[in-house]
Short mmCIF file of C-alpha atoms in Angstrom, two decimals:
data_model
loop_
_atom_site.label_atom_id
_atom_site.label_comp_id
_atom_site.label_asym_id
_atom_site.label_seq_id
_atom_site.Cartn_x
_atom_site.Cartn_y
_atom_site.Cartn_z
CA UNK A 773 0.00 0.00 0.00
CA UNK A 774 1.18 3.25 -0.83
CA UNK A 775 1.88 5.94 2.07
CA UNK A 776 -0.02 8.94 2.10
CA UNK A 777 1.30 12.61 1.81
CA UNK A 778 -0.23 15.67 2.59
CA UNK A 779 1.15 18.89 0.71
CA UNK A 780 1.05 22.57 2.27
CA UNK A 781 1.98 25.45 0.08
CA UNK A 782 1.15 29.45 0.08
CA UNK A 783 -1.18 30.87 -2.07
CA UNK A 784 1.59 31.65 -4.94
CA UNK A 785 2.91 27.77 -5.20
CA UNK A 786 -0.58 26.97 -4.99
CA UNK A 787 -1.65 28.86 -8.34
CA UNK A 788 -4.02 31.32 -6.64
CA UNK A 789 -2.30 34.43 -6.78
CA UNK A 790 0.49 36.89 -5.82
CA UNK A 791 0.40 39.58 -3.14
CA UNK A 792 -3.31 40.13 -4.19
CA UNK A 793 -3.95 36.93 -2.57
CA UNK A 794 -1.54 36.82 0.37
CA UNK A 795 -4.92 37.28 2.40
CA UNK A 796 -6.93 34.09 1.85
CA UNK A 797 -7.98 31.56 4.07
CA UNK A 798 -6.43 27.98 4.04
CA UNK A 799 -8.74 25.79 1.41
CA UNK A 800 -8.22 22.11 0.90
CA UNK A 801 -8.07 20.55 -2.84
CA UNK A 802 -7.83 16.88 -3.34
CA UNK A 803 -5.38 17.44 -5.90
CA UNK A 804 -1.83 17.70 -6.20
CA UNK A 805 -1.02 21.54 -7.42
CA UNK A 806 2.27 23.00 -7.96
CA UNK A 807 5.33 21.98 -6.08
CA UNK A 808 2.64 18.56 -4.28
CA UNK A 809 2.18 17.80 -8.23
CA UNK A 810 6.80 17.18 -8.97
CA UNK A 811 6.22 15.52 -5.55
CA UNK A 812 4.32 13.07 -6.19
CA UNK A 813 5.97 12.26 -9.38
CA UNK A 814 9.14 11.81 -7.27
CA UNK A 815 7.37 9.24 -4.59
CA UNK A 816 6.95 6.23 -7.56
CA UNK A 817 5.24 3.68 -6.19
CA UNK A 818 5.58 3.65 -2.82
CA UNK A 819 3.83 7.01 -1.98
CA UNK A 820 1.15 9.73 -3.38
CA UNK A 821 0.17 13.03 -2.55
CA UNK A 822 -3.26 12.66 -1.59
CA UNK A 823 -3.71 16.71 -1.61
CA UNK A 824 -3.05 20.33 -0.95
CA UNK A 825 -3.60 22.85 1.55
CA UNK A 826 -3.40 26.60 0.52
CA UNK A 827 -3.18 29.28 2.43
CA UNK A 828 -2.24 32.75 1.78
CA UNK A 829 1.01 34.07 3.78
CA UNK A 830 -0.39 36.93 5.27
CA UNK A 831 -3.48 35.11 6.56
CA UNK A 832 -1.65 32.66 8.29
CA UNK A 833 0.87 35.03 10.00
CA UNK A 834 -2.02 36.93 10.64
CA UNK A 835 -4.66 34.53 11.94
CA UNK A 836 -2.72 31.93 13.30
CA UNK A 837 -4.55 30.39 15.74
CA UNK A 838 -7.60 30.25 13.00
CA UNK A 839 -5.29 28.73 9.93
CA UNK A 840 -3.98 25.91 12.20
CA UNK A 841 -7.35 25.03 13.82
CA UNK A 842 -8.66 24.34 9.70
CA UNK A 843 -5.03 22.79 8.81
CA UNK A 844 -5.47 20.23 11.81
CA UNK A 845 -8.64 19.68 11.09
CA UNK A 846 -7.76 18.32 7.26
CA UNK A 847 -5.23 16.44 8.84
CA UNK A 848 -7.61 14.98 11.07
CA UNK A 849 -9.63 14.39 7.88
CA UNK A 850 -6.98 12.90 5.83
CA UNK A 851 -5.07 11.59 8.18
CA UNK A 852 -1.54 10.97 6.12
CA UNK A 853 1.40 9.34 7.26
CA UNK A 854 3.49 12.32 6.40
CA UNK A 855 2.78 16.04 5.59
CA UNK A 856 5.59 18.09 3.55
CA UNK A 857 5.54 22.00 3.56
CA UNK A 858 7.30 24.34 1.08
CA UNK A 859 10.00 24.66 -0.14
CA UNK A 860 10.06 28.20 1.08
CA UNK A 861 13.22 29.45 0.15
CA UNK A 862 13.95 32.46 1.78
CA UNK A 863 10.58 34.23 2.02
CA UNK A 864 9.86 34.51 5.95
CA UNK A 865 6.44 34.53 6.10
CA UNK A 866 6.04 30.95 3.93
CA UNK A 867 8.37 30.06 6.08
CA UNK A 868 6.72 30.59 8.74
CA UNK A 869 3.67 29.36 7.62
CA UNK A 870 5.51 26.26 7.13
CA UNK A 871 7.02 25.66 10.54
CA UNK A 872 3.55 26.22 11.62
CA UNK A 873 1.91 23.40 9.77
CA UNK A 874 4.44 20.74 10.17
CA UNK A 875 5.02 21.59 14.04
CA UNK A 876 1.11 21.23 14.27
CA UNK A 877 1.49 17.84 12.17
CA UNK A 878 4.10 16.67 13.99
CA UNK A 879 2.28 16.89 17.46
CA UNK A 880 -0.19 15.07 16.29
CA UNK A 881 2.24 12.12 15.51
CA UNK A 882 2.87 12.72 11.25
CA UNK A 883 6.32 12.69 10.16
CA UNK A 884 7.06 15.75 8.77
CA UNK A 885 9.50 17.25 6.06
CA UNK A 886 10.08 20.99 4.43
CA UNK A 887 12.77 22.90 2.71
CA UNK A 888 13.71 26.06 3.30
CA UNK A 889 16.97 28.40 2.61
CA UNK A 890 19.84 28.67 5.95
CA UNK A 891 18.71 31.88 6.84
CA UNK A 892 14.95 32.00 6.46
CA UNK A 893 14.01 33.15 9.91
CA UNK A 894 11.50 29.85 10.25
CA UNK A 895 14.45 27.47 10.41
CA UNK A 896 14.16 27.64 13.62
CA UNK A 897 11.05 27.94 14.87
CA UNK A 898 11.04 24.25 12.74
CA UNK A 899 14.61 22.58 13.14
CA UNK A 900 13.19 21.17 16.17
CA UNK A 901 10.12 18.76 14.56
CA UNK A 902 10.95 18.69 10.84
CA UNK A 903 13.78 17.86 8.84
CA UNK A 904 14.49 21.01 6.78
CA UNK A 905 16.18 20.34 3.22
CA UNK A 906 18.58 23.21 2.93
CA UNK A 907 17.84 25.09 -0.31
CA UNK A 908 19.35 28.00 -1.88
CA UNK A 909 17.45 31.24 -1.86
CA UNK A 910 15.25 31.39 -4.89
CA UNK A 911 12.37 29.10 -5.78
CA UNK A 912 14.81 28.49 -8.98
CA UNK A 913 16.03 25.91 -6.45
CA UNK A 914 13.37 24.13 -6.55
CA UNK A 915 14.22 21.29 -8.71
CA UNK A 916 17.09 20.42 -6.66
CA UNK A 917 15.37 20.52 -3.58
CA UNK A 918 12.39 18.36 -4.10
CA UNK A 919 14.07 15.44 -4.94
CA UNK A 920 16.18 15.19 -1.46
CA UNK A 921 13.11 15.97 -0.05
CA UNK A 922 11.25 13.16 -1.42
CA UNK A 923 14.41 10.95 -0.62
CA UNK A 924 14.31 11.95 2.68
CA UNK A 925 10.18 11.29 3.18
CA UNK A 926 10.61 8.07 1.35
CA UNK A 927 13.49 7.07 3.89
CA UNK A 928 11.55 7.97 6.35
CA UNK A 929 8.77 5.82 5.58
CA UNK A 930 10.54 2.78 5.06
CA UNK A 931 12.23 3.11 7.95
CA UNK A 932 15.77 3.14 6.41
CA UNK A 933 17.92 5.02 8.33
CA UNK A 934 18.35 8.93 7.10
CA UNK A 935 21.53 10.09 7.22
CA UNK A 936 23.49 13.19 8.52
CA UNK A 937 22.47 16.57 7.33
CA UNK A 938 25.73 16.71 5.07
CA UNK A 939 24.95 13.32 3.06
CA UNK A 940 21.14 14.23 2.53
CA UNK A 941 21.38 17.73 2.25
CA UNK A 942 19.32 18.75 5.31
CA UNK A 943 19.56 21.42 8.49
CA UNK A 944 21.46 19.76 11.15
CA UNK A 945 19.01 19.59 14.09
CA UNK A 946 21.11 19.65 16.96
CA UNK A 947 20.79 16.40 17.68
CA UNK A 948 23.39 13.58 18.72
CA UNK A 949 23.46 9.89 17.90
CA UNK A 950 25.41 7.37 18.92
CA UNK A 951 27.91 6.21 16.22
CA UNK A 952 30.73 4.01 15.71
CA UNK A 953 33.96 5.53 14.20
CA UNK A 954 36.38 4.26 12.34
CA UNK A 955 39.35 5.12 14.56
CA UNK A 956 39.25 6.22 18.32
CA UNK A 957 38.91 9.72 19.82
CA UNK A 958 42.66 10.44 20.24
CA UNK A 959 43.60 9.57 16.92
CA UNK A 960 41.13 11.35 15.66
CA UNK A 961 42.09 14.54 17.76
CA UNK A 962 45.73 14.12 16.53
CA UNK A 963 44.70 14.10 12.98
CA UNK A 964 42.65 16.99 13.32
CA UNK A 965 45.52 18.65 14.75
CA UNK A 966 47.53 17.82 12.18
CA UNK A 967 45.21 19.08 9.54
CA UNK A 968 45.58 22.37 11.34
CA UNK A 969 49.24 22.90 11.67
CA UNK A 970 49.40 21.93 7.75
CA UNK A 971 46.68 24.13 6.54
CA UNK A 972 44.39 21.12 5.20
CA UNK A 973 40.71 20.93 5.34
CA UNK A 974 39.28 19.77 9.02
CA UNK A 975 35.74 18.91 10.19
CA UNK A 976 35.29 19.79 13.66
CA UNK A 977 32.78 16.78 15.13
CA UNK A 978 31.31 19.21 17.78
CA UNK A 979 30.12 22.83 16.01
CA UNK A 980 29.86 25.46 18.35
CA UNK A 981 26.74 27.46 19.17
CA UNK A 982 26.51 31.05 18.21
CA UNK A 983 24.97 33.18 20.54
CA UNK A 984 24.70 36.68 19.97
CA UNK A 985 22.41 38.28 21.76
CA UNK A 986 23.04 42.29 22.26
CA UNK A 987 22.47 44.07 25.53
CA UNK A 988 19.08 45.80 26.19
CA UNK A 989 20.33 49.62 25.74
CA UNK A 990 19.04 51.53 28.70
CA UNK A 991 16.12 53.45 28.52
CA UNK A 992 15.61 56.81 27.68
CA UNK A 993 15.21 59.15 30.86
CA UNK A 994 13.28 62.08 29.75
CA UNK A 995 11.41 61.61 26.19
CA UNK A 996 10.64 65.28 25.93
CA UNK A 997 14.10 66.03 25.70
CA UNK A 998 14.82 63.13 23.14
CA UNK A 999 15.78 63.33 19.52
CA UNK A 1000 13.88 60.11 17.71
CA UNK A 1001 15.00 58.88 14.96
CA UNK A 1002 12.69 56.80 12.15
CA UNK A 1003 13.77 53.84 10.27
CA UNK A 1004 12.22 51.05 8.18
CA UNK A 1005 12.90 47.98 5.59
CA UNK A 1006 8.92 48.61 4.14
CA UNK A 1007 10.64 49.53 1.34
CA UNK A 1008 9.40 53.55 1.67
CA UNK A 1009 11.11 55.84 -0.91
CA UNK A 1010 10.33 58.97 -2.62
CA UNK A 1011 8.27 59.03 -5.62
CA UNK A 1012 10.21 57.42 -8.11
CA UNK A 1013 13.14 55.81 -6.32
CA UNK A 1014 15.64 57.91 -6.64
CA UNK A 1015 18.70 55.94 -5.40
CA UNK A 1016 17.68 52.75 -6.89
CA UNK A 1017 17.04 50.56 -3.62
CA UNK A 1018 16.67 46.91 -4.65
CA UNK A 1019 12.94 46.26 -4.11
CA UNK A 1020 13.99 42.54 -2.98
CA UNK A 1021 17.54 41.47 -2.05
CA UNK A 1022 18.60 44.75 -1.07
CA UNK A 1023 22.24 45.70 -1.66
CA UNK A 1024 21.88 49.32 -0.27
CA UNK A 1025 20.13 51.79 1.89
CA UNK A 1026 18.57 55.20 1.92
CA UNK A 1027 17.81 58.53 3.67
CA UNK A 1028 16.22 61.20 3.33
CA UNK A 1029 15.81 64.54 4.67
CA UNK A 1030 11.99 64.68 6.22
CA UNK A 1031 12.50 67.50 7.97
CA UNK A 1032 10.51 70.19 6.50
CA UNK A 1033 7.38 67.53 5.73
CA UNK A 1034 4.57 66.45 8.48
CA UNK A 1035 3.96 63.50 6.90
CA UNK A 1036 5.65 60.71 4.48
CA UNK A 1037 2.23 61.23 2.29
CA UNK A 1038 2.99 64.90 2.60
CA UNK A 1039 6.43 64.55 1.19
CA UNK A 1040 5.39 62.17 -1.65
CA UNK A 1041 7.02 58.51 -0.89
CA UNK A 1042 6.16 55.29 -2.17
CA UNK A 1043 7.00 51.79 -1.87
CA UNK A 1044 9.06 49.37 -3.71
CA UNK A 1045 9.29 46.28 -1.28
CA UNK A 1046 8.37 43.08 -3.83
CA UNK A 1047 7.01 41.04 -0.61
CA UNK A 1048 3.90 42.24 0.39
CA UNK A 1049 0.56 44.40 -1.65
CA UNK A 1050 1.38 47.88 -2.37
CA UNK A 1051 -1.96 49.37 -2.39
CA UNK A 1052 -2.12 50.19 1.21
CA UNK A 1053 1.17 51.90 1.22
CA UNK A 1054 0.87 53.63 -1.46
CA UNK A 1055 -2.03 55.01 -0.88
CA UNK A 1056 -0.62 56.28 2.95
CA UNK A 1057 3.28 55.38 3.27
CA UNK A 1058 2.69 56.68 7.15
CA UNK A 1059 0.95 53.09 7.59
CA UNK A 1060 4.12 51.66 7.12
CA UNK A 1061 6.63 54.16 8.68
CA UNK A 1062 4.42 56.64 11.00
CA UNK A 1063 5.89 59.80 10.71
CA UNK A 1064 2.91 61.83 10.79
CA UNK A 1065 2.41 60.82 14.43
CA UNK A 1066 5.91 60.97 15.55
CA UNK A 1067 5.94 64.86 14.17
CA UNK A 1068 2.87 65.45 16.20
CA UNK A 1069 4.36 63.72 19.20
CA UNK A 1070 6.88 66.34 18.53
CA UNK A 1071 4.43 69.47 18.45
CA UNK A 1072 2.99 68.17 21.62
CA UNK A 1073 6.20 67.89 23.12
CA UNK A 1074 6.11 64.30 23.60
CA UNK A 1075 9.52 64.21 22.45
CA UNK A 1076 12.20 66.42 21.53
CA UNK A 1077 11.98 66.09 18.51
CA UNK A 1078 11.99 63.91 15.31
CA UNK A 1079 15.61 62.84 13.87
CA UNK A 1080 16.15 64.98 10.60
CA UNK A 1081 16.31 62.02 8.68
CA UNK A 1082 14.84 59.19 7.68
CA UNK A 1083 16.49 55.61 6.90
CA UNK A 1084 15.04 52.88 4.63
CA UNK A 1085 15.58 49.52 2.90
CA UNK A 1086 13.91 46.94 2.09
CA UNK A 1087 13.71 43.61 3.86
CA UNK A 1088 12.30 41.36 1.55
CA UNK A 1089 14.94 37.76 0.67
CA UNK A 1090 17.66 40.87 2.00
CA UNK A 1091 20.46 38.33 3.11
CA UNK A 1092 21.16 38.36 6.83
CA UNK A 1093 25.03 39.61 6.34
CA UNK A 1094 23.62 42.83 4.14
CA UNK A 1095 21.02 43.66 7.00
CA UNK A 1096 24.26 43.54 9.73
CA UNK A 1097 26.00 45.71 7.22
CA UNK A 1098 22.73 48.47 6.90
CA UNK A 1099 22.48 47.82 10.67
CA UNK A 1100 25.90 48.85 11.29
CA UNK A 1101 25.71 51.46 9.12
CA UNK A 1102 23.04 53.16 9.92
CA UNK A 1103 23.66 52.76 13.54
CA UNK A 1104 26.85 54.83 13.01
CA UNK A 1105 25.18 57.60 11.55
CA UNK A 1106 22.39 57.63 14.39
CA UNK A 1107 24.93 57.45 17.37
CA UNK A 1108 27.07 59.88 15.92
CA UNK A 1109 24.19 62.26 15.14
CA UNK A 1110 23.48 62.12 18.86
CA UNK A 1111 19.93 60.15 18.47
CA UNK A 1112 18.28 59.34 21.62
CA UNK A 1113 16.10 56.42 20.41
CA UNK A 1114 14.76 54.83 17.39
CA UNK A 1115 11.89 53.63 15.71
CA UNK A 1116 11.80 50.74 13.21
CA UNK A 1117 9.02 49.35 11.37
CA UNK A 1118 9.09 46.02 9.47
CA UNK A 1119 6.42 44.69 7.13
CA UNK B 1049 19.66 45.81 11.62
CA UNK B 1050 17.60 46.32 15.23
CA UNK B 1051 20.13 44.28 16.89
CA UNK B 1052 23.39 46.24 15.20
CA UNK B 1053 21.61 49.46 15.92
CA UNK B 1054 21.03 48.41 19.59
CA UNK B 1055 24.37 47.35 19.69
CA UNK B 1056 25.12 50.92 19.84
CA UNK B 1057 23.59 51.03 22.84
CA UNK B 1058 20.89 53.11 21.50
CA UNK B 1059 17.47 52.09 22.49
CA UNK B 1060 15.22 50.96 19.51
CA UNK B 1061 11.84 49.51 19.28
CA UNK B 1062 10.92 47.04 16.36
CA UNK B 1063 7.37 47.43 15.41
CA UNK B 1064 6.42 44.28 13.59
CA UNK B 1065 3.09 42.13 12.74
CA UNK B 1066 5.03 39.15 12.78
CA UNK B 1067 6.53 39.02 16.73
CA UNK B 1068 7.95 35.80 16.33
CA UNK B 1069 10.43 36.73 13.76
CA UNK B 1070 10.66 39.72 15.68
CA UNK B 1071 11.98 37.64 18.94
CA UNK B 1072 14.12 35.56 16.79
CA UNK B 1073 16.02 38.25 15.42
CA UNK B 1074 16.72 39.73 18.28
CA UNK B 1075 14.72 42.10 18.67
CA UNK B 1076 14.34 43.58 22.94
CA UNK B 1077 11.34 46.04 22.69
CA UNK B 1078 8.77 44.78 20.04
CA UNK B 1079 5.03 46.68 19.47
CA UNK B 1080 2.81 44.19 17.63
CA UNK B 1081 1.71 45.89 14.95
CA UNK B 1082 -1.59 45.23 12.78
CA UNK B 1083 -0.75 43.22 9.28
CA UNK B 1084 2.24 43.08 7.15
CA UNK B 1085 0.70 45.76 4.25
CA UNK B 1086 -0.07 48.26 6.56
CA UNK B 1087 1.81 47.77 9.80
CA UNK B 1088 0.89 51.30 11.53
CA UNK B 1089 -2.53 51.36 10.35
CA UNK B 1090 -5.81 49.73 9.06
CA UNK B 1091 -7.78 51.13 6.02
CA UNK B 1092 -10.76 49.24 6.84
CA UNK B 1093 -11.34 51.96 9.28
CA UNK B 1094 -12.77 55.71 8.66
CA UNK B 1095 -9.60 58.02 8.45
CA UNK B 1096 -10.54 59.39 12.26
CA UNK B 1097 -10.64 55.42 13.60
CA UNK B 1098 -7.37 54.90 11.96
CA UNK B 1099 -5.49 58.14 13.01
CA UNK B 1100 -6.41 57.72 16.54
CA UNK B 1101 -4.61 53.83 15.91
CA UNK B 1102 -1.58 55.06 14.72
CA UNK B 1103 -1.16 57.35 17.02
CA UNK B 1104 -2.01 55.02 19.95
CA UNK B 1105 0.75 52.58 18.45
CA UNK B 1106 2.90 55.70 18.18
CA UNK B 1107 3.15 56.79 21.07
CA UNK B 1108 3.21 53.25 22.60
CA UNK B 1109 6.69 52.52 20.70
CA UNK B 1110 8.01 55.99 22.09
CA UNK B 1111 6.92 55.07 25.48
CA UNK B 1112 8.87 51.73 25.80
CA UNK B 1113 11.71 53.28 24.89
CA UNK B 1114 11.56 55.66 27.71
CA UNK B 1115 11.16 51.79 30.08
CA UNK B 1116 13.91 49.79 31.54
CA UNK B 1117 13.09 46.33 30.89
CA UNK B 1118 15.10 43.35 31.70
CA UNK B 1119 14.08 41.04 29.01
CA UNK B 1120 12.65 40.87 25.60
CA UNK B 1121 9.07 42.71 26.01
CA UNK B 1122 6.43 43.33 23.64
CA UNK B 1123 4.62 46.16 24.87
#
């Protein structure tokens, strides 16, 4: 008997729409659409997809508790032996969408498999629960990366064992298992020693954690006296770009004078961010970066007053090492400038 | 880019729909905002409705960074 799969993708993989339709509610077709339909091609005989849940991105990051209640209830329905998310790539809210269904799925016993790119911000909010194929950052990936995820769900289901993230290609999940090696610990410290001192290639067997977490700067002590400062990576430019920011993958950052303006409608920005619907932003760019209301804070005498100018990028697939650059950046300017405290806005 | 501005030790808040991501990156004061096309506002409200909004969520994000906290808050 063939096992059964259960496909989740977001409303653009699923053929419903772009941006227009990052709002809909989850629906469930008994059919295997987009990514569920290369799949199931790749599962031969000894799996099928028996169908796919859509849902748009913003619906599910924005009604979460609502999306998964329908999700686990078609899982209930269905009830697969394994459900498979994404890819996602690098787009954070699929992403997150994704380690939302197969954490759901996997608490309710389904083994569960996705893909996404190293530094999507879901990989760990899923790491835990799924195994995560490691893709590259564009969906053009995504003929390499649904064939090691297929491997991997077939593995799974056969129960033959998978093997470490660097032979199938997955996110290591900080886990250890017991395994025999081919020579003993000391020998294998010596060697790795040795591979140092001559400048070869080593493997440490024990990576490190990262931890970077920065220190909570102190608060401000009197606001009215405090110089604000407004920055966002909605993508908010003046009318007609004039610097040229990326409007995905950024590779640069802007500002721009907003002192003599009340208001980013006022002083005639736009957006160009690729990840989420214009129309709302464009129609009032203050709903993405408020300065209307920090310059009235600033007649009221709320605060000091508002920074001179204002800083923007876009953070749409913008790789984690270019937003530490911006970060840095920026930051520079803002200490230097004497800024109090800062505002940043994220769509 | 919250966390190398912080690093400065200048306060920032990070107002974002999406608090998770938020957390993850690092992120010590966070304001929920309301959706990811319109984070400071709502156009399904009359124009007065959604002033008074973004000024509420305004003035919120100025006011936690005028609090000590000692952990990652959303406010």
């Amino acid at each position: 008997m063939k096992f059964k799969v259960l496909y989740y993708v977001n409303q653009f993989f699923g053929q419903v729409g772009g941006e227009d339709k990052a709002g809909m509610a989850p629906e469930y077709k008994k059919e295997k659409i987009g990514p569920a339909l290369g799949f199931n091609g790749l599962l031969g005989d000894e799996g099928e997809v028996v169908g796919t849940l859509i849902c748009g991105d913003n619906y599910f990051n924005e009604n979460n508790e609502e999306a998964l209640e329908y999700i686990k209830n078609v899982i209930k329905e269905e009830n697969p032996d394994v459900v498979v998310a994404g890819p996602a790539f690098n787009a954070g809210r699929y992403g997150m969408a994704c380690a939302g269904v197969v954490n759901a799925a996997a608490e309710m016993g389904k083994k569960v498999v996705t893909g996404m790119y190293i530094e999507n911000p879901a990989v760990d909010h899923a790491k835990g629960n799924a195994i995560i194929v490691e893709t590259k950052d564009s969906a053009a990936d995504m003929r390499n990366a649904l064939p090691k995820m297929a491997a991997i769900v077939k593995k799974l289901m056969s129960g033959e064992e998978v093997g470490t993230p660097a032979e199938e290609g997955y996110i290591a999940q900080g886990k250890r298992l017991t395994v025999f090696a081919k020579d003993r610990g000391s020998k294998r410290a010596v060697d790795m020693l040795l591979a140092r001192f001559n400048n070869e290639e080593f493997e440490t067997e024990l990576p490190m954690p990262v931890f970077d977490k920065v220190d909570i700067a102190p608060a401000i002590k009197d606001l009215s006296k405090a110089t604000i400062a407004l920055v966002t990576s909605g993508g908010i430019v003046p009318e007609g770009n004039p610097d040229r920011i990326q409007s995905a993958s950024a590779q640069k950052w802007g500002k721009y004078d907003v002192s003599g303006v009340d208001s980013l409608q006022e002083g005639g920005y736009e957006t160009i961010h690729g990840g989420y619907d214009p129309v709302y932003a464009n129609e009032l760019p203050d709903r993405v970066a408020p300065l209307d209301f920090m310059k009235q804070a600033e007649k009221e005498g709320k605060i000091g007053k508002v920074f001179k100018y204002f800083y923007t990028t876009t953070g749409t697939g913008t790789a984690v090492g270019k937003s530490i650059e911006f970060g840095t950046e920026i930051g520079k300017e803002l200490k230097e400038a004497g800024v109090d405290g800062v505002i940043l806005t994220s769509t | 880019m919250v966390k190398e501005i912080e690093r400065y030790g200048i306060p920032i808040v990070h107002m974002s729909t999406i608090t998770t991501i938020s957390e993850s990156v690092g992120a010590n004061r966070i304001v929920p905002t309301i959706a990811i096309p319109y984070p400071v506002g709502n156009p399904n409200l009359d124009k007065q409705e959604e002033e008074d909004l973004r000024k509420d969520m305004v003035n919120r994000a100025l006011d936690c960074l005028a609090t000590e906290i000692t952990e990652t808050t959303q406010f």
